[in-house]
PDB file of C-alpha atoms and ligand atoms in Angstrom:
ATOM      1  CA  MET A   1     111.222  -8.086 147.170  1.00 78.00           C
ATOM      2  CA  THR A   2     108.558  -5.419 147.492  1.00 85.00           C
ATOM      3  CA  ASP A   3     108.244  -2.008 145.885  1.00 95.00           C
ATOM      4  CA  CYS A   4     109.645  -0.441 149.065  1.00 98.00           C
ATOM      5  CA  ILE A   5     113.417  -0.570 149.513  1.00 97.00           C
ATOM      6  CA  PHE A   6     113.177  -0.052 153.268  1.00 98.00           C
ATOM      7  CA  CYS A   7     110.709  -2.949 153.637  1.00 98.00           C
ATOM      8  CA  ASP A   8     113.194  -5.056 151.663  1.00 98.00           C
ATOM      9  CA  ILE A   9     115.992  -4.014 154.047  1.00 98.00           C
ATOM     10  CA  VAL A  10     113.803  -4.804 157.082  1.00 98.00           C
ATOM     11  CA  ALA A  11     113.054  -8.234 155.578  1.00 97.00           C
ATOM     12  CA  GLY A  12     116.733  -8.858 154.819  1.00 96.00           C
ATOM     13  CA  ALA A  13     115.921  -9.030 151.101  1.00 96.00           C
ATOM     14  CA  ALA A  14     118.085  -5.994 150.251  1.00 96.00           C
ATOM     15  CA  PRO A  15     121.576  -5.314 151.583  1.00 96.00           C
ATOM     16  CA  ALA A  16     122.206  -2.690 154.239  1.00 98.00           C
ATOM     17  CA  ALA A  17     124.835  -2.000 156.872  1.00 98.00           C
ATOM     18  CA  VAL A  18     122.584  -2.487 159.897  1.00 98.00           C
ATOM     19  CA  VAL A  19     123.844  -0.809 163.070  1.00 98.00           C
ATOM     20  CA  ALA A  20     120.988  -1.602 165.462  1.00 98.00           C
ATOM     21  CA  GLU A  21     117.600  -3.294 165.468  1.00 98.00           C
ATOM     22  CA  ASP A  22     114.842  -4.179 167.867  1.00 98.00           C
ATOM     23  CA  GLU A  23     111.318  -5.542 167.788  1.00 98.00           C
ATOM     24  CA  HIS A  24     109.932  -2.350 166.232  1.00 98.00           C
ATOM     25  CA  THR A  25     112.753  -0.705 164.267  1.00 98.00           C
ATOM     26  CA  VAL A  26     115.867  -1.219 162.147  1.00 98.00           C
ATOM     27  CA  SER A  27     118.720   1.320 161.906  1.00 98.00           C
ATOM     28  CA  PHE A  28     121.172   1.199 159.017  1.00 98.00           C
ATOM     29  CA  MET A  29     123.702   3.377 157.222  1.00 98.00           C
ATOM     30  CA  ASP A  30     122.379   5.822 154.623  1.00 97.00           C
ATOM     31  CA  ILE A  31     124.028   4.948 151.300  1.00 96.00           C
ATOM     32  CA  ASN A  32     123.948   8.654 150.396  1.00 95.00           C
ATOM     33  CA  PRO A  33     125.477  10.051 153.592  1.00 95.00           C
ATOM     34  CA  VAL A  34     125.553  13.752 154.346  1.00 92.00           C
ATOM     35  CA  ASN A  35     128.549  13.002 156.582  1.00 95.00           C
ATOM     36  CA  PRO A  36     130.203   9.733 157.641  1.00 96.00           C
ATOM     37  CA  GLY A  37     127.955   8.125 160.255  1.00 97.00           C
ATOM     38  CA  HIS A  38     124.626   9.178 158.687  1.00 97.00           C
ATOM     39  CA  VAL A  39     122.116   6.568 159.893  1.00 98.00           C
ATOM     40  CA  LEU A  40     118.467   5.945 159.021  1.00 98.00           C
ATOM     41  CA  THR A  41     116.054   4.437 161.542  1.00 98.00           C
ATOM     42  CA  VAL A  42     112.862   2.903 160.127  1.00 98.00           C
ATOM     43  CA  THR A  43     109.785   1.197 161.512  1.00 98.00           C
ATOM     44  CA  ARG A  44     109.600  -2.534 160.809  1.00 98.00           C
ATOM     45  CA  ARG A  45     105.999  -2.025 159.714  1.00 98.00           C
ATOM     46  CA  HIS A  46     105.607  -0.200 156.435  1.00 98.00           C
ATOM     47  CA  ALA A  47     104.290   3.239 157.295  1.00 98.00           C
ATOM     48  CA  VAL A  48     104.495   6.070 154.788  1.00 98.00           C
ATOM     49  CA  ASP A  49     105.289   9.036 157.014  1.00 98.00           C
ATOM     50  CA  ILE A  50     104.825  10.549 160.467  1.00 97.00           C
ATOM     51  CA  TRP A  51     101.070  10.821 159.875  1.00 97.00           C
ATOM     52  CA  ASP A  52     100.923   7.076 159.168  1.00 98.00           C
ATOM     53  CA  VAL A  53     102.374   5.879 162.508  1.00 98.00           C
ATOM     54  CA  THR A  54     100.686   5.667 165.884  1.00 97.00           C
ATOM     55  CA  ALA A  55     102.004   7.682 168.808  1.00 97.00           C
ATOM     56  CA  GLU A  56     103.347   4.401 170.212  1.00 98.00           C
ATOM     57  CA  GLU A  57     105.201   3.619 166.986  1.00 98.00           C
ATOM     58  CA  ALA A  58     106.562   7.167 166.891  1.00 98.00           C
ATOM     59  CA  GLY A  59     107.845   6.598 170.428  1.00 98.00           C
ATOM     60  CA  HIS A  60     109.616   3.395 169.398  1.00 98.00           C
ATOM     61  CA  LEU A  61     111.093   5.166 166.367  1.00 98.00           C
ATOM     62  CA  MET A  62     112.406   8.078 168.427  1.00 98.00           C
ATOM     63  CA  ALA A  63     113.743   5.811 171.177  1.00 98.00           C
ATOM     64  CA  ALA A  64     115.687   3.806 168.582  1.00 98.00           C
ATOM     65  CA  ALA A  65     116.992   6.995 166.937  1.00 98.00           C
ATOM     66  CA  HIS A  66     118.021   8.237 170.378  1.00 98.00           C
ATOM     67  CA  GLY A  67     120.092   5.074 170.830  1.00 98.00           C
ATOM     68  CA  VAL A  68     121.695   5.648 167.418  1.00 98.00           C
ATOM     69  CA  CYS A  69     122.528   9.244 168.360  1.00 98.00           C
ATOM     70  CA  ASP A  70     124.184   7.996 171.530  1.00 98.00           C
ATOM     71  CA  ALA A  71     126.236   5.453 169.543  1.00 98.00           C
ATOM     72  CA  ILE A  72     127.237   8.149 167.054  1.00 98.00           C
ATOM     73  CA  ARG A  73     128.407  10.388 169.872  1.00 98.00           C
ATOM     74  CA  ARG A  74     130.434   7.637 171.551  1.00 98.00           C
ATOM     75  CA  ALA A  75     131.963   6.207 168.357  1.00 98.00           C
ATOM     76  CA  LEU A  76     132.456   9.290 166.197  1.00 98.00           C
ATOM     77  CA  LYS A  77     132.550  12.226 168.628  1.00 98.00           C
ATOM     78  CA  PRO A  78     130.860  14.679 166.238  1.00 98.00           C
ATOM     79  CA  ASP A  79     130.708  18.384 167.028  1.00 97.00           C
ATOM     80  CA  GLY A  80     126.908  18.259 166.667  1.00 97.00           C
ATOM     81  CA  LEU A  81     124.110  16.172 165.208  1.00 97.00           C
ATOM     82  CA  ASP A  82     120.968  16.754 163.170  1.00 96.00           C
ATOM     83  CA  LEU A  83     117.842  14.654 163.644  1.00 96.00           C
ATOM     84  CA  PHE A  84     115.543  14.916 160.669  1.00 95.00           C
ATOM     85  CA  VAL A  85     112.301  13.392 159.332  1.00 97.00           C
ATOM     86  CA  ALA A  86     111.083  14.442 155.885  1.00 97.00           C
ATOM     87  CA  ASN A  87     107.376  13.968 155.244  1.00 98.00           C
ATOM     88  CA  GLY A  88     105.779  14.084 151.817  1.00 97.00           C
ATOM     89  CA  ALA A  89     107.483  14.955 148.553  1.00 97.00           C
ATOM     90  CA  GLU A  90     107.098  18.651 149.334  1.00 97.00           C
ATOM     91  CA  GLY A  91     108.825  18.024 152.670  1.00 96.00           C
ATOM     92  CA  GLY A  92     111.802  16.488 150.883  1.00 94.00           C
ATOM     93  CA  GLN A  93     110.861  12.825 151.431  1.00 97.00           C
ATOM     94  CA  THR A  94     112.204  10.567 148.679  1.00 96.00           C
ATOM     95  CA  VAL A  95     111.628   7.084 150.151  1.00 97.00           C
ATOM     96  CA  PHE A  96     108.028   6.775 151.271  1.00 98.00           C
ATOM     97  CA  HIS A  97     108.589   4.610 154.338  1.00 98.00           C
ATOM     98  CA  VAL A  98     108.931   6.761 157.461  1.00 98.00           C
ATOM     99  CA  HIS A  99     112.562   7.182 158.519  1.00 98.00           C
ATOM    100  CA  VAL A 100     114.565   9.287 160.950  1.00 98.00           C
ATOM    101  CA  HIS A 101     117.906  10.643 159.765  1.00 98.00           C
ATOM    102  CA  SER A 102     120.633  10.852 162.429  1.00 98.00           C
ATOM    103  CA  ILE A 103     123.366  12.972 160.880  1.00 97.00           C
ATOM    104  CA  PRO A 104     126.674  13.681 162.653  1.00 97.00           C
ATOM    105  CA  ARG A 105     127.765  17.266 162.104  1.00 96.00           C
ATOM    106  CA  MET A 106     131.296  18.548 162.168  1.00 96.00           C
ATOM    107  CA  ALA A 107     132.497  22.134 162.427  1.00 95.00           C
ATOM    108  CA  GLY A 108     133.114  23.411 158.926  1.00 95.00           C
ATOM    109  CA  ASP A 109     131.402  20.484 157.190  1.00 94.00           C
ATOM    110  CA  GLY A 110     129.811  22.930 154.791  1.00 92.00           C
ATOM    111  CA  TRP A 111     126.178  21.969 155.431  1.00 90.00           C
ATOM    112  CA  THR A 112     123.870  24.851 156.161  1.00 86.00           C
ATOM    113  CA  ASP A 113     120.487  25.167 157.817  1.00 81.00           C
ATOM    114  CA  PRO A 114     117.577  24.684 155.397  1.00 79.00           C
ATOM    115  CA  TRP A 115     116.189  28.100 156.268  1.00 83.00           C
ATOM    116  CA  THR A 116     117.368  31.474 157.487  1.00 89.00           C
ATOM    117  CA  PRO A 117     115.553  32.521 160.676  1.00 89.00           C
ATOM    118  CA  THR A 118     113.654  35.744 160.065  1.00 94.00           C
ATOM    119  CA  PRO A 119     111.025  37.323 162.334  1.00 95.00           C
ATOM    120  CA  GLY A 120     107.476  36.217 161.481  1.00 96.00           C
ATOM    121  CA  ASP A 121     104.267  38.216 161.601  1.00 97.00           C
ATOM    122  CA  ALA A 122     103.113  38.161 165.256  1.00 97.00           C
ATOM    123  CA  GLU A 123      99.415  38.187 164.310  1.00 97.00           C
ATOM    124  CA  GLU A 124      99.857  35.266 161.931  1.00 97.00           C
ATOM    125  CA  ILE A 125     101.890  33.313 164.499  1.00 97.00           C
ATOM    126  CA  ALA A 126      99.152  33.790 167.109  1.00 97.00           C
ATOM    127  CA  ALA A 127      96.415  32.821 164.631  1.00 97.00           C
ATOM    128  CA  VAL A 128      98.194  29.625 163.576  1.00 97.00           C
ATOM    129  CA  ALA A 129      98.936  28.771 167.224  1.00 97.00           C
ATOM    130  CA  SER A 130      95.224  29.062 167.923  1.00 97.00           C
ATOM    131  CA  ARG A 131      94.379  26.693 165.060  1.00 97.00           C
ATOM    132  CA  LEU A 132      96.995  24.185 166.251  1.00 96.00           C
ATOM    133  CA  ARG A 133      95.769  24.317 169.884  1.00 97.00           C
ATOM    134  CA  GLU A 134      92.261  23.625 168.628  1.00 96.00           C
ATOM    135  CA  ALA A 135      93.447  20.734 166.458  1.00 95.00           C
ATOM    136  CA  ALA A 136      95.554  19.290 169.289  1.00 95.00           C
ATOM    137  CA  ARG A 137      92.521  19.454 171.609  1.00 94.00           C
ATOM    138  CA  ASP A 138      90.387  17.598 169.056  1.00 88.00           C
ATOM    139  CA  ALA A 139      92.977  14.854 168.490  1.00 78.00           C
TER     140      ALA A 139
HETATM  141 ZN1   ZN B 201     108.219   0.048 153.414  1.00 61.60          ZN
END
């Protein structure tokens, strides 16, 4: 056992209802599901969050989550689906091993969007876009 529950699940040292796995990832049922069929996909390597994985690892993670979403659609026929990655405590992350939530959504399930879309300040949006373009260029 380690101090990371998801590493323990990856190692088979903690129980989980695994639904899919490959060389890079493991996908298993969330024990605190938003809706039935809520699956978590994790990297086999311990990585804290999205900033702690390489672009290649992020690709493996998303490809595995994509496969889970496809399985959810075929098996459960949800009305919709949310794909979600929380990063950092302030981002709502509670287990600090990067994981993608695949959450089937049903009409009238009572879950609401985490924010209400409201028009932003155009000048601020343009200024932040400029900073992000610069940062993306320097990456
Ligand atoms: Zn871990």
